[in-house]
Structures are given as C-alpha cells and as structure tokens.
Amino acid sequence: MATTQFGKETSERGEFVRQANRFTQRITADGSSGWRAEPGRYRLVVSLACPWAHRSIIVRRLLGLEEAISLAVVDPIRDEKGWRFTLDEGGRDPVLGIEYLSQAYLATDPEFTGRVTVPSIVDIESGTVVTNDYPQISLDLSTQWREFHRPDAPDLYPADRRAEIDEVMDPIFRNVNNGVYRCGFAGSQQAYDEAFTALFGELDRLTERLSGQRYLLGDTLTEADIRLFTTLVRFDAVYHGHFKTNRHKLAELDVLWAYARDLYQTPGFGDTVDFDHIKRHYYVTHDAINPTRIVPLGPDLSGWDRPHGRA
C-alpha cells in the first residue's frame, strides 16, 4: 500500500483502497450484541455532504425514527482534526458536548490513528462510538429498530428478498458508489481507466434494468435504491467534473436521470439533499484535486424538480 497526494491509500497499481470501518458493533432489537435499540440512547452523526452518511439520513426519515435517534450534523469542511461541530452554537455538539467527532473516536479507542468517518453512531451516556459501519447501520435501522418505526413505514430490506437485494447492491457499491472514488483518487492512469470503464459499464447495465421497471427490485422501493440514489444525486454537482467521471452527465442519461428525479421528489430523499454542503465539501476539502478551492457555481440544479414520468 502507498499513500497518494490525496492522503488516500492506494494499491501498488495506483488503485484507491477504502479504509476499513474501525467500529463494527451492532445495535440489536434484543440487545444480544451488547447494545440494545432504545429511543434516546444514541446520536447519529452525519455530514450532509457524505453519500455514505446520506443513506442513514434517508432511511431514518423514511422509517420515522427521527424521535428515536437524534441527529448531529457536522460542518461540511473538515480541518486537520477531521469533522467539526462548528454548525452548532459555540462549535460544540449540544448533546455530546464535543467539538470534533474525533473526540468520541479517541474516547472509544485512545490508540486510533485512522481517518474519522461518518456516519457514526455514538452512545450518548458514555460518549463512545458504537459503530461507523455504514453498510450495516442503514440495514440495522430497517431490521433492528422495527418496534420504533412509524406505522406505515416501508420495509426497505424484506427478509424474503434480501439475497436478491444484496446481489443488486454488490456491483453498485463496487462500480458506482465506490467507483466514483476509484476514479477521483486513482494514483495511475491505468487505475483511473479501469475504474471509469467499470463505472459507466455498470450505469449502462442499470439503465437497461430500470428501463422496464420503476425501482431496482421492480415496483418496490428498497435499500438498493437508496444506495444508488446517494451517488446519482451528487453525480453532476461534483463527480462529473471533480472526479473526472465525465463520459456523460447524469442529466444526459435519460432513464437514470428520470429514475433519480423520481426518488428525489419522494419525501425523505430530496428534502435530505443539501447541494451547498455537497459542493463545498468536495471542492474545498480535496485540495490536492482542486488546489484553488474554488467552488463552481454550476451546474443548474433546477431540473431535479421537473416531472419524471415514472410513477
């Protein structure tokens, strides 16, 4: 492994390698994990800019867990200490009483030296991190917090379709969710070319799949749609230019553009998107890619509200 000028780990071939999640304990309905699902006990820390955190924000909203799990939003701009609570009065989270998410990480593991990531779920009483395992967080919100879902909450990860959902989500993660980062943080031309080809190959396959059905699993909204949406909604605003994923803009891919607008206009999706946070985070934080830290004024985002014709 090597560290690129972007501060990211790369393989010998210059391929971006995502850091493993450090805290992977689970919050379960029966508490058998050591952490029981209890309203008011935990705080979900997110960045509105981060697609991995955005998944948990959407799931929390769709399931009606806002009262059960409180939400802390960090500043979209990280400094040398990581994610900051500068959006809160006094620069301190009002519930956890900390200025940086890293303080909760070090309270949990004083030897921690990796990157502090969002989403993270923090136990309010102890101030320690239960989990930053973003793929599992959203699944557990669906499966382990059922007692606290709103009465008409959707089943985003139904037991009888989990294998099918997992099969769909795997290449989406590899080629799209993580694929845009593999393009943006590639340390060699070959690594970039391979990631670019895999990304648009997958988008072409998804276009074919979605050309005859409303959602990835047919007529039912699932976790898979949420995971794809959080990348698509950032595509034209940041990935197309900043990460060089520029074969096409999302707005030029008719099926995926209509599909993304359909989700955006669904309560719980578009109302959790903050394009200002998204653009400022990517263009200011990744100063090795954008050393001037100039945040572009475009693209025109008004098209997200246009009729999508998929209902």
PDB file of C-alpha atoms in Angstrom:
ATOM      1  CA  MET A   1       0.000   0.000   0.000  1.00  0.00           C
ATOM      2  CA  ALA A   2       1.018   3.616  -0.553  1.00  0.00           C
ATOM      3  CA  THR A   3      -0.449   6.998   0.308  1.00  0.00           C
ATOM      4  CA  THR A   4      -1.161   9.301  -2.622  1.00  0.00           C
ATOM      5  CA  GLN A   5      -1.013  13.073  -2.676  1.00  0.00           C
ATOM      6  CA  PHE A   6      -4.709  12.935  -1.805  1.00  0.00           C
ATOM      7  CA  GLY A   7      -3.985  11.364   1.590  1.00  0.00           C
ATOM      8  CA  LYS A   8      -5.710   8.167   0.454  1.00  0.00           C
ATOM      9  CA  GLU A   9      -4.404   4.625   0.454  1.00  0.00           C
ATOM     10  CA  THR A  10      -3.671   3.122  -2.956  1.00  0.00           C
ATOM     11  CA  SER A  11      -2.537  -0.276  -4.145  1.00  0.00           C
ATOM     12  CA  GLU A  12       0.751  -0.886  -5.942  1.00  0.00           C
ATOM     13  CA  ARG A  13      -1.142  -0.263  -9.200  1.00  0.00           C
ATOM     14  CA  GLY A  14      -2.465   3.073  -8.013  1.00  0.00           C
ATOM     15  CA  GLU A  15      -5.985   1.816  -7.191  1.00  0.00           C
ATOM     16  CA  PHE A  16      -7.854   3.654  -4.449  1.00  0.00           C
ATOM     17  CA  VAL A  17      -8.324   1.468  -1.363  1.00  0.00           C
ATOM     18  CA  ARG A  18     -11.105   2.431   1.042  1.00  0.00           C
ATOM     19  CA  GLN A  19     -10.265   2.395   4.747  1.00  0.00           C
ATOM     20  CA  ALA A  20     -11.911  -0.423   6.690  1.00  0.00           C
ATOM     21  CA  ASN A  21     -14.527   0.544   9.263  1.00  0.00           C
ATOM     22  CA  ARG A  22     -12.961   0.601  12.735  1.00  0.00           C
ATOM     23  CA  PHE A  23     -16.073   0.273  14.937  1.00  0.00           C
ATOM     24  CA  THR A  24     -18.403  -2.523  13.845  1.00  0.00           C
ATOM     25  CA  GLN A  25     -20.536  -3.353  16.869  1.00  0.00           C
ATOM     26  CA  ARG A  26     -24.243  -3.613  16.143  1.00  0.00           C
ATOM     27  CA  ILE A  27     -27.295  -2.199  17.871  1.00  0.00           C
ATOM     28  CA  THR A  28     -29.846  -5.006  18.040  1.00  0.00           C
ATOM     29  CA  ALA A  29     -33.502  -5.299  18.999  1.00  0.00           C
ATOM     30  CA  ASP A  30     -32.827  -7.753  21.825  1.00  0.00           C
ATOM     31  CA  GLY A  31     -29.542  -6.244  22.972  1.00  0.00           C
ATOM     32  CA  SER A  32     -27.674  -9.506  22.410  1.00  0.00           C
ATOM     33  CA  SER A  33     -24.876  -7.506  20.781  1.00  0.00           C
ATOM     34  CA  GLY A  34     -24.346  -5.541  23.982  1.00  0.00           C
ATOM     35  CA  TRP A  35     -26.183  -2.554  22.522  1.00  0.00           C
ATOM     36  CA  ARG A  36     -29.995  -2.527  22.618  1.00  0.00           C
ATOM     37  CA  ALA A  37     -32.159  -0.424  20.309  1.00  0.00           C
ATOM     38  CA  GLU A  38     -33.566   2.167  22.716  1.00  0.00           C
ATOM     39  CA  PRO A  39     -35.076   5.565  21.856  1.00  0.00           C
ATOM     40  CA  GLY A  40     -32.992   8.491  23.063  1.00  0.00           C
ATOM     41  CA  ARG A  41     -29.883   6.452  23.782  1.00  0.00           C
ATOM     42  CA  TYR A  42     -27.877   7.111  20.615  1.00  0.00           C
ATOM     43  CA  ARG A  43     -26.840  10.011  18.409  1.00  0.00           C
ATOM     44  CA  LEU A  44     -26.342   9.585  14.676  1.00  0.00           C
ATOM     45  CA  VAL A  45     -23.510  11.838  13.495  1.00  0.00           C
ATOM     46  CA  VAL A  46     -23.579  12.693   9.791  1.00  0.00           C
ATOM     47  CA  SER A  47     -22.311  15.032   7.149  1.00  0.00           C
ATOM     48  CA  LEU A  48     -24.925  16.191   4.652  1.00  0.00           C
ATOM     49  CA  ALA A  49     -22.156  16.121   2.051  1.00  0.00           C
ATOM     50  CA  CYS A  50     -21.257  12.457   2.526  1.00  0.00           C
ATOM     51  CA  PRO A  51     -23.072   9.842   0.408  1.00  0.00           C
ATOM     52  CA  TRP A  52     -22.357   7.075   2.955  1.00  0.00           C
ATOM     53  CA  ALA A  53     -23.938   9.149   5.739  1.00  0.00           C
ATOM     54  CA  HIS A  54     -26.781  10.248   3.465  1.00  0.00           C
ATOM     55  CA  ARG A  55     -28.007   6.649   3.280  1.00  0.00           C
ATOM     56  CA  SER A  56     -28.662   6.578   7.018  1.00  0.00           C
ATOM     57  CA  ILE A  57     -30.343  10.001   6.933  1.00  0.00           C
ATOM     58  CA  ILE A  58     -32.795   8.834   4.258  1.00  0.00           C
ATOM     59  CA  VAL A  59     -33.541   5.522   5.999  1.00  0.00           C
ATOM     60  CA  ARG A  60     -34.050   7.268   9.350  1.00  0.00           C
ATOM     61  CA  ARG A  61     -36.527   9.667   7.698  1.00  0.00           C
ATOM     62  CA  LEU A  62     -38.419   7.016   5.722  1.00  0.00           C
ATOM     63  CA  LEU A  63     -38.830   4.794   8.781  1.00  0.00           C
ATOM     64  CA  GLY A  64     -39.906   7.623  11.077  1.00  0.00           C
ATOM     65  CA  LEU A  65     -37.017   7.222  13.506  1.00  0.00           C
ATOM     66  CA  GLU A  66     -36.377  10.936  13.996  1.00  0.00           C
ATOM     67  CA  GLU A  67     -37.641  10.898  17.584  1.00  0.00           C
ATOM     68  CA  ALA A  68     -35.899   7.633  18.450  1.00  0.00           C
ATOM     69  CA  ILE A  69     -32.413   8.558  17.200  1.00  0.00           C
ATOM     70  CA  SER A  70     -31.195  12.146  17.380  1.00  0.00           C
ATOM     71  CA  LEU A  71     -29.141  13.645  14.555  1.00  0.00           C
ATOM     72  CA  ALA A  72     -25.907  15.628  14.703  1.00  0.00           C
ATOM     73  CA  VAL A  73     -24.715  17.386  11.535  1.00  0.00           C
ATOM     74  CA  VAL A  74     -21.059  18.291  11.144  1.00  0.00           C
ATOM     75  CA  ASP A  75     -19.563  21.140   9.152  1.00  0.00           C
ATOM     76  CA  PRO A  76     -19.064  20.105   5.505  1.00  0.00           C
ATOM     77  CA  ILE A  77     -15.457  21.330   5.653  1.00  0.00           C
ATOM     78  CA  ARG A  78     -13.037  19.097   7.528  1.00  0.00           C
ATOM     79  CA  ASP A  79      -9.853  20.535   9.016  1.00  0.00           C
ATOM     80  CA  GLU A  80      -6.704  18.732  10.192  1.00  0.00           C
ATOM     81  CA  LYS A  81      -8.655  17.286  13.137  1.00  0.00           C
ATOM     82  CA  GLY A  82     -11.467  15.990  10.967  1.00  0.00           C
ATOM     83  CA  TRP A  83     -15.222  16.514  11.196  1.00  0.00           C
ATOM     84  CA  ARG A  84     -16.169  19.588  13.244  1.00  0.00           C
ATOM     85  CA  PHE A  85     -19.334  20.638  15.074  1.00  0.00           C
ATOM     86  CA  THR A  86     -18.930  24.270  14.026  1.00  0.00           C
ATOM     87  CA  LEU A  87     -22.545  24.482  12.849  1.00  0.00           C
ATOM     88  CA  ASP A  88     -23.645  24.312  16.487  1.00  0.00           C
ATOM     89  CA  GLU A  89     -23.546  27.200  18.960  1.00  0.00           C
ATOM     90  CA  GLY A  90     -20.099  27.512  20.447  1.00  0.00           C
ATOM     91  CA  GLY A  91     -18.716  24.970  17.979  1.00  0.00           C
ATOM     92  CA  ARG A  92     -19.801  22.118  20.229  1.00  0.00           C
ATOM     93  CA  ASP A  93     -22.417  19.407  19.758  1.00  0.00           C
ATOM     94  CA  PRO A  94     -25.200  20.251  22.243  1.00  0.00           C
ATOM     95  CA  VAL A  95     -25.864  16.615  23.156  1.00  0.00           C
ATOM     96  CA  LEU A  96     -22.419  15.012  23.113  1.00  0.00           C
ATOM     97  CA  GLY A  97     -20.596  18.116  24.332  1.00  0.00           C
ATOM     98  CA  ILE A  98     -17.661  17.646  21.938  1.00  0.00           C
ATOM     99  CA  GLU A  99     -16.114  19.891  19.287  1.00  0.00           C
ATOM    100  CA  TYR A 100     -14.827  17.149  16.989  1.00  0.00           C
ATOM    101  CA  LEU A 101     -16.119  13.688  16.179  1.00  0.00           C
ATOM    102  CA  SER A 102     -12.546  12.514  16.685  1.00  0.00           C
ATOM    103  CA  GLN A 103     -13.014  13.086  20.430  1.00  0.00           C
ATOM    104  CA  ALA A 104     -15.624  10.307  20.501  1.00  0.00           C
ATOM    105  CA  TYR A 105     -13.290   8.063  18.491  1.00  0.00           C
ATOM    106  CA  LEU A 106     -10.428   8.607  20.938  1.00  0.00           C
ATOM    107  CA  ALA A 107     -12.750   8.099  23.906  1.00  0.00           C
ATOM    108  CA  THR A 108     -13.523   4.696  22.407  1.00  0.00           C
ATOM    109  CA  ASP A 109     -10.005   3.813  21.271  1.00  0.00           C
ATOM    110  CA  PRO A 110      -7.205   6.089  22.559  1.00  0.00           C
ATOM    111  CA  GLU A 111      -4.834   4.476  20.049  1.00  0.00           C
ATOM    112  CA  PHE A 112      -6.984   5.247  16.996  1.00  0.00           C
ATOM    113  CA  THR A 113      -4.928   6.894  14.224  1.00  0.00           C
ATOM    114  CA  GLY A 114      -7.104   6.402  11.118  1.00  0.00           C
ATOM    115  CA  ARG A 115      -9.490   8.782   9.384  1.00  0.00           C
ATOM    116  CA  VAL A 116     -12.598   9.680  11.352  1.00  0.00           C
ATOM    117  CA  THR A 117     -15.638   8.886   9.231  1.00  0.00           C
ATOM    118  CA  VAL A 118     -19.353   9.500   9.051  1.00  0.00           C
ATOM    119  CA  PRO A 119     -21.894   8.162   9.660  1.00  0.00           C
ATOM    120  CA  SER A 120     -21.066   7.208  13.225  1.00  0.00           C
ATOM    121  CA  ILE A 121     -23.489   6.254  15.973  1.00  0.00           C
ATOM    122  CA  VAL A 122     -22.399   7.429  19.410  1.00  0.00           C
ATOM    123  CA  ASP A 123     -23.743   6.206  22.742  1.00  0.00           C
ATOM    124  CA  ILE A 124     -24.853   9.434  24.426  1.00  0.00           C
ATOM    125  CA  GLU A 125     -24.204   8.393  28.032  1.00  0.00           C
ATOM    126  CA  SER A 126     -20.660   7.093  27.561  1.00  0.00           C
ATOM    127  CA  GLY A 127     -19.706   9.320  24.631  1.00  0.00           C
ATOM    128  CA  THR A 128     -18.173   6.346  22.823  1.00  0.00           C
ATOM    129  CA  VAL A 129     -18.670   5.192  19.228  1.00  0.00           C
ATOM    130  CA  VAL A 130     -20.800   2.088  18.813  1.00  0.00           C
ATOM    131  CA  THR A 131     -20.379   1.812  15.057  1.00  0.00           C
ATOM    132  CA  ASN A 132     -19.130   3.577  11.956  1.00  0.00           C
ATOM    133  CA  ASP A 133     -20.011   0.558   9.811  1.00  0.00           C
ATOM    134  CA  TYR A 134     -22.065   2.490   7.249  1.00  0.00           C
ATOM    135  CA  PRO A 135     -23.401  -0.503   5.245  1.00  0.00           C
ATOM    136  CA  GLN A 136     -24.711  -2.184   8.394  1.00  0.00           C
ATOM    137  CA  ILE A 137     -26.058   0.980  10.031  1.00  0.00           C
ATOM    138  CA  SER A 138     -28.808   1.515   7.461  1.00  0.00           C
ATOM    139  CA  LEU A 139     -29.700  -2.188   7.367  1.00  0.00           C
ATOM    140  CA  ASP A 140     -29.991  -2.321  11.154  1.00  0.00           C
ATOM    141  CA  LEU A 141     -32.218   0.751  11.181  1.00  0.00           C
ATOM    142  CA  SER A 142     -34.572  -1.277   8.995  1.00  0.00           C
ATOM    143  CA  THR A 143     -34.320  -4.614  10.775  1.00  0.00           C
ATOM    144  CA  GLN A 144     -33.409  -3.960  14.427  1.00  0.00           C
ATOM    145  CA  TRP A 145     -35.433  -0.803  15.129  1.00  0.00           C
ATOM    146  CA  ARG A 146     -38.792  -2.090  13.856  1.00  0.00           C
ATOM    147  CA  GLU A 147     -40.517  -1.539  17.200  1.00  0.00           C
ATOM    148  CA  PHE A 148     -39.976   2.192  16.750  1.00  0.00           C
ATOM    149  CA  HIS A 149     -40.832   2.558  13.037  1.00  0.00           C
ATOM    150  CA  ARG A 150     -43.807   4.691  12.088  1.00  0.00           C
ATOM    151  CA  PRO A 151     -46.923   2.553  11.429  1.00  0.00           C
ATOM    152  CA  ASP A 152     -46.802   2.857   7.632  1.00  0.00           C
ATOM    153  CA  ALA A 153     -43.018   2.634   7.272  1.00  0.00           C
ATOM    154  CA  PRO A 154     -41.757   0.825   4.164  1.00  0.00           C
ATOM    155  CA  ASP A 155     -39.902  -2.453   4.507  1.00  0.00           C
ATOM    156  CA  LEU A 156     -36.642  -1.470   2.834  1.00  0.00           C
ATOM    157  CA  TYR A 157     -34.914  -4.811   3.413  1.00  0.00           C
ATOM    158  CA  PRO A 158     -37.624  -7.507   3.385  1.00  0.00           C
ATOM    159  CA  ALA A 159     -36.453 -10.889   4.639  1.00  0.00           C
ATOM    160  CA  ASP A 160     -37.676 -12.806   1.620  1.00  0.00           C
ATOM    161  CA  ARG A 161     -35.760 -10.598  -0.844  1.00  0.00           C
ATOM    162  CA  ARG A 162     -32.518  -9.918   0.991  1.00  0.00           C
ATOM    163  CA  ALA A 163     -30.393 -12.219  -1.147  1.00  0.00           C
ATOM    164  CA  GLU A 164     -31.714 -10.529  -4.291  1.00  0.00           C
ATOM    165  CA  ILE A 165     -31.181  -7.048  -2.836  1.00  0.00           C
ATOM    166  CA  ASP A 166     -27.634  -7.933  -1.779  1.00  0.00           C
ATOM    167  CA  GLU A 167     -26.884  -9.260  -5.248  1.00  0.00           C
ATOM    168  CA  VAL A 168     -28.018  -5.974  -6.804  1.00  0.00           C
ATOM    169  CA  MET A 169     -26.196  -3.798  -4.274  1.00  0.00           C
ATOM    170  CA  ASP A 170     -22.814  -5.516  -4.581  1.00  0.00           C
ATOM    171  CA  PRO A 171     -21.847  -4.261  -8.069  1.00  0.00           C
ATOM    172  CA  ILE A 172     -23.457  -0.896  -7.329  1.00  0.00           C
ATOM    173  CA  PHE A 173     -21.104  -0.469  -4.383  1.00  0.00           C
ATOM    174  CA  ARG A 174     -18.049  -1.748  -6.225  1.00  0.00           C
ATOM    175  CA  ASN A 175     -18.519   0.077  -9.518  1.00  0.00           C
ATOM    176  CA  VAL A 176     -20.701   3.115  -8.717  1.00  0.00           C
ATOM    177  CA  ASN A 177     -20.723   4.120  -5.018  1.00  0.00           C
ATOM    178  CA  ASN A 178     -17.030   3.371  -4.561  1.00  0.00           C
ATOM    179  CA  GLY A 179     -16.348   3.556  -8.283  1.00  0.00           C
ATOM    180  CA  VAL A 180     -16.543   7.342  -8.430  1.00  0.00           C
ATOM    181  CA  TYR A 181     -13.914   7.498  -5.675  1.00  0.00           C
ATOM    182  CA  ARG A 182     -11.770   4.964  -7.528  1.00  0.00           C
ATOM    183  CA  CYS A 183     -11.837   7.401 -10.444  1.00  0.00           C
ATOM    184  CA  GLY A 184     -11.242  10.536  -8.400  1.00  0.00           C
ATOM    185  CA  PHE A 185      -8.438   9.203  -6.217  1.00  0.00           C
ATOM    186  CA  ALA A 186      -6.751   6.926  -8.752  1.00  0.00           C
ATOM    187  CA  GLY A 187      -2.977   7.062  -8.478  1.00  0.00           C
ATOM    188  CA  SER A 188      -2.287   5.916 -12.031  1.00  0.00           C
ATOM    189  CA  GLN A 189      -3.805   6.289 -15.480  1.00  0.00           C
ATOM    190  CA  GLN A 190      -4.464   2.563 -15.676  1.00  0.00           C
ATOM    191  CA  ALA A 191      -6.309   2.532 -12.354  1.00  0.00           C
ATOM    192  CA  TYR A 192      -8.408   5.501 -13.459  1.00  0.00           C
ATOM    193  CA  ASP A 193      -9.190   3.982 -16.857  1.00  0.00           C
ATOM    194  CA  GLU A 194     -10.316   0.704 -15.300  1.00  0.00           C
ATOM    195  CA  ALA A 195     -12.486   2.440 -12.694  1.00  0.00           C
ATOM    196  CA  PHE A 196     -14.018   4.744 -15.326  1.00  0.00           C
ATOM    197  CA  THR A 197     -14.857   1.811 -17.599  1.00  0.00           C
ATOM    198  CA  ALA A 198     -16.392  -0.183 -14.727  1.00  0.00           C
ATOM    199  CA  LEU A 199     -18.431   2.819 -13.551  1.00  0.00           C
ATOM    200  CA  PHE A 200     -20.069   3.555 -16.875  1.00  0.00           C
ATOM    201  CA  GLY A 201     -20.438  -0.112 -17.708  1.00  0.00           C
ATOM    202  CA  GLU A 202     -22.456  -0.501 -14.515  1.00  0.00           C
ATOM    203  CA  LEU A 203     -24.506   2.618 -15.232  1.00  0.00           C
ATOM    204  CA  ASP A 204     -25.318   1.154 -18.655  1.00  0.00           C
ATOM    205  CA  ARG A 205     -26.465  -2.105 -17.019  1.00  0.00           C
ATOM    206  CA  LEU A 206     -28.563  -0.171 -14.516  1.00  0.00           C
ATOM    207  CA  THR A 207     -30.106   1.819 -17.352  1.00  0.00           C
ATOM    208  CA  GLU A 208     -31.197  -1.412 -19.013  1.00  0.00           C
ATOM    209  CA  ARG A 209     -32.578  -2.765 -15.733  1.00  0.00           C
ATOM    210  CA  LEU A 210     -34.524   0.395 -14.933  1.00  0.00           C
ATOM    211  CA  SER A 211     -35.855   0.963 -18.435  1.00  0.00           C
ATOM    212  CA  GLY A 212     -38.670  -1.511 -17.767  1.00  0.00           C
ATOM    213  CA  GLN A 213     -39.354  -1.067 -14.045  1.00  0.00           C
ATOM    214  CA  ARG A 214     -39.676   1.804 -11.603  1.00  0.00           C
ATOM    215  CA  TYR A 215     -37.192   0.635  -8.955  1.00  0.00           C
ATOM    216  CA  LEU A 216     -34.216  -1.693  -8.873  1.00  0.00           C
ATOM    217  CA  LEU A 217     -36.342  -4.519  -7.447  1.00  0.00           C
ATOM    218  CA  GLY A 218     -39.430  -3.830  -9.555  1.00  0.00           C
ATOM    219  CA  ASP A 219     -42.280  -1.809  -8.085  1.00  0.00           C
ATOM    220  CA  THR A 220     -40.936  -1.824  -4.502  1.00  0.00           C
ATOM    221  CA  LEU A 221     -38.561   0.750  -3.036  1.00  0.00           C
ATOM    222  CA  THR A 222     -35.660  -0.930  -1.218  1.00  0.00           C
ATOM    223  CA  GLU A 223     -32.284  -0.238   0.374  1.00  0.00           C
ATOM    224  CA  ALA A 224     -30.715  -0.760  -3.045  1.00  0.00           C
ATOM    225  CA  ASP A 225     -32.432   2.335  -4.459  1.00  0.00           C
ATOM    226  CA  ILE A 226     -31.249   4.453  -1.538  1.00  0.00           C
ATOM    227  CA  ARG A 227     -27.652   3.354  -2.067  1.00  0.00           C
ATOM    228  CA  LEU A 228     -27.730   4.159  -5.766  1.00  0.00           C
ATOM    229  CA  PHE A 229     -29.511   7.488  -5.240  1.00  0.00           C
ATOM    230  CA  THR A 230     -26.886   8.981  -2.937  1.00  0.00           C
ATOM    231  CA  THR A 231     -24.276   8.660  -5.682  1.00  0.00           C
ATOM    232  CA  LEU A 232     -26.542   9.754  -8.523  1.00  0.00           C
ATOM    233  CA  VAL A 233     -27.679  12.903  -6.735  1.00  0.00           C
ATOM    234  CA  ARG A 234     -24.027  14.001  -6.403  1.00  0.00           C
ATOM    235  CA  PHE A 235     -23.019  12.985  -9.904  1.00  0.00           C
ATOM    236  CA  ASP A 236     -23.376  16.193 -11.895  1.00  0.00           C
ATOM    237  CA  ALA A 237     -22.715  18.510  -8.951  1.00  0.00           C
ATOM    238  CA  VAL A 238     -19.331  17.032  -8.056  1.00  0.00           C
ATOM    239  CA  TYR A 239     -18.319  13.671  -9.547  1.00  0.00           C
ATOM    240  CA  HIS A 240     -18.602  14.567 -13.233  1.00  0.00           C
ATOM    241  CA  GLY A 241     -16.012  17.334 -13.006  1.00  0.00           C
ATOM    242  CA  HIS A 242     -14.173  16.915  -9.724  1.00  0.00           C
ATOM    243  CA  PHE A 243     -13.663  13.137 -10.030  1.00  0.00           C
ATOM    244  CA  LYS A 244     -13.382  13.105 -13.847  1.00  0.00           C
ATOM    245  CA  THR A 245     -16.394  10.789 -14.330  1.00  0.00           C
ATOM    246  CA  ASN A 246     -17.215  12.653 -17.500  1.00  0.00           C
ATOM    247  CA  ARG A 247     -18.351  10.226 -20.196  1.00  0.00           C
ATOM    248  CA  HIS A 248     -21.850  11.603 -19.630  1.00  0.00           C
ATOM    249  CA  LYS A 249     -23.620  13.767 -17.111  1.00  0.00           C
ATOM    250  CA  LEU A 250     -26.486  12.124 -15.247  1.00  0.00           C
ATOM    251  CA  ALA A 251     -28.813  14.639 -16.936  1.00  0.00           C
ATOM    252  CA  GLU A 252     -27.746  13.150 -20.304  1.00  0.00           C
ATOM    253  CA  LEU A 253     -28.719   9.590 -19.321  1.00  0.00           C
ATOM    254  CA  ASP A 254     -32.471   9.679 -19.811  1.00  0.00           C
ATOM    255  CA  VAL A 255     -33.514   6.594 -17.825  1.00  0.00           C
ATOM    256  CA  LEU A 256     -31.221   7.165 -14.833  1.00  0.00           C
ATOM    257  CA  TRP A 257     -31.985  10.883 -14.799  1.00  0.00           C
ATOM    258  CA  ALA A 258     -35.739  10.225 -14.656  1.00  0.00           C
ATOM    259  CA  TYR A 259     -35.222   7.493 -12.032  1.00  0.00           C
ATOM    260  CA  ALA A 260     -33.116   9.812  -9.865  1.00  0.00           C
ATOM    261  CA  ARG A 261     -35.695  12.612 -10.162  1.00  0.00           C
ATOM    262  CA  ASP A 262     -38.444  10.177  -9.181  1.00  0.00           C
ATOM    263  CA  LEU A 263     -36.573   9.380  -5.966  1.00  0.00           C
ATOM    264  CA  TYR A 264     -35.576  12.999  -5.370  1.00  0.00           C
ATOM    265  CA  GLN A 265     -39.220  14.029  -5.446  1.00  0.00           C
ATOM    266  CA  THR A 266     -40.150  11.278  -2.961  1.00  0.00           C
ATOM    267  CA  PRO A 267     -40.403  12.568   0.655  1.00  0.00           C
ATOM    268  CA  GLY A 268     -37.285  11.570   2.544  1.00  0.00           C
ATOM    269  CA  PHE A 269     -34.981  11.861  -0.465  1.00  0.00           C
ATOM    270  CA  GLY A 270     -34.808  15.360  -1.973  1.00  0.00           C
ATOM    271  CA  ASP A 271     -35.613  17.022   1.331  1.00  0.00           C
ATOM    272  CA  THR A 272     -32.454  15.472   2.800  1.00  0.00           C
ATOM    273  CA  VAL A 273     -30.176  16.729  -0.006  1.00  0.00           C
ATOM    274  CA  ASP A 274     -28.013  19.795   0.629  1.00  0.00           C
ATOM    275  CA  PHE A 275     -26.169  20.720  -2.566  1.00  0.00           C
ATOM    276  CA  ASP A 276     -24.347  23.577  -0.839  1.00  0.00           C
ATOM    277  CA  HIS A 277     -22.787  21.191   1.689  1.00  0.00           C
ATOM    278  CA  ILE A 278     -22.043  18.667  -1.049  1.00  0.00           C
ATOM    279  CA  LYS A 279     -20.239  21.101  -3.326  1.00  0.00           C
ATOM    280  CA  ARG A 280     -18.304  22.894  -0.588  1.00  0.00           C
ATOM    281  CA  HIS A 281     -17.121  19.633   0.942  1.00  0.00           C
ATOM    282  CA  TYR A 282     -15.760  18.089  -2.233  1.00  0.00           C
ATOM    283  CA  TYR A 283     -14.263  21.182  -3.839  1.00  0.00           C
ATOM    284  CA  VAL A 284     -12.758  22.653  -0.654  1.00  0.00           C
ATOM    285  CA  THR A 285     -11.691  19.525   1.245  1.00  0.00           C
ATOM    286  CA  HIS A 286      -9.906  17.753  -1.627  1.00  0.00           C
ATOM    287  CA  ASP A 287      -7.340  20.494  -2.141  1.00  0.00           C
ATOM    288  CA  ALA A 288      -4.898  18.187  -3.955  1.00  0.00           C
ATOM    289  CA  ILE A 289      -7.523  17.753  -6.697  1.00  0.00           C
ATOM    290  CA  ASN A 290      -8.764  21.357  -6.503  1.00  0.00           C
ATOM    291  CA  PRO A 291      -5.878  23.397  -5.048  1.00  0.00           C
ATOM    292  CA  THR A 292      -7.623  26.742  -5.602  1.00  0.00           C
ATOM    293  CA  ARG A 293     -10.583  25.528  -3.507  1.00  0.00           C
ATOM    294  CA  ILE A 294     -12.889  27.442  -5.821  1.00  0.00           C
ATOM    295  CA  VAL A 295     -16.440  26.072  -5.634  1.00  0.00           C
ATOM    296  CA  PRO A 296     -18.130  26.149  -9.065  1.00  0.00           C
ATOM    297  CA  LEU A 297     -21.414  27.992  -9.423  1.00  0.00           C
ATOM    298  CA  GLY A 298     -22.893  25.300 -11.669  1.00  0.00           C
ATOM    299  CA  PRO A 299     -24.469  23.073 -12.639  1.00  0.00           C
ATOM    300  CA  ASP A 300     -28.066  24.236 -12.934  1.00  0.00           C
ATOM    301  CA  LEU A 301     -29.909  22.139 -10.339  1.00  0.00           C
ATOM    302  CA  SER A 302     -33.450  23.282 -11.177  1.00  0.00           C
ATOM    303  CA  GLY A 303     -34.067  20.183 -13.298  1.00  0.00           C
ATOM    304  CA  TRP A 304     -34.429  17.985 -10.223  1.00  0.00           C
ATOM    305  CA  ASP A 305     -37.987  19.220  -9.829  1.00  0.00           C
ATOM    306  CA  ARG A 306     -39.082  18.529 -13.402  1.00  0.00           C
ATOM    307  CA  PRO A 307     -41.713  15.799 -13.962  1.00  0.00           C
ATOM    308  CA  HIS A 308     -40.090  12.368 -14.188  1.00  0.00           C
ATOM    309  CA  GLY A 309     -42.897  10.348 -15.809  1.00  0.00           C
ATOM    310  CA  ARG A 310     -42.069   7.101 -13.958  1.00  0.00           C
ATOM    311  CA  ALA A 311     -44.951   6.846 -11.494  1.00  0.00           C
TER     312      ALA A 311
END
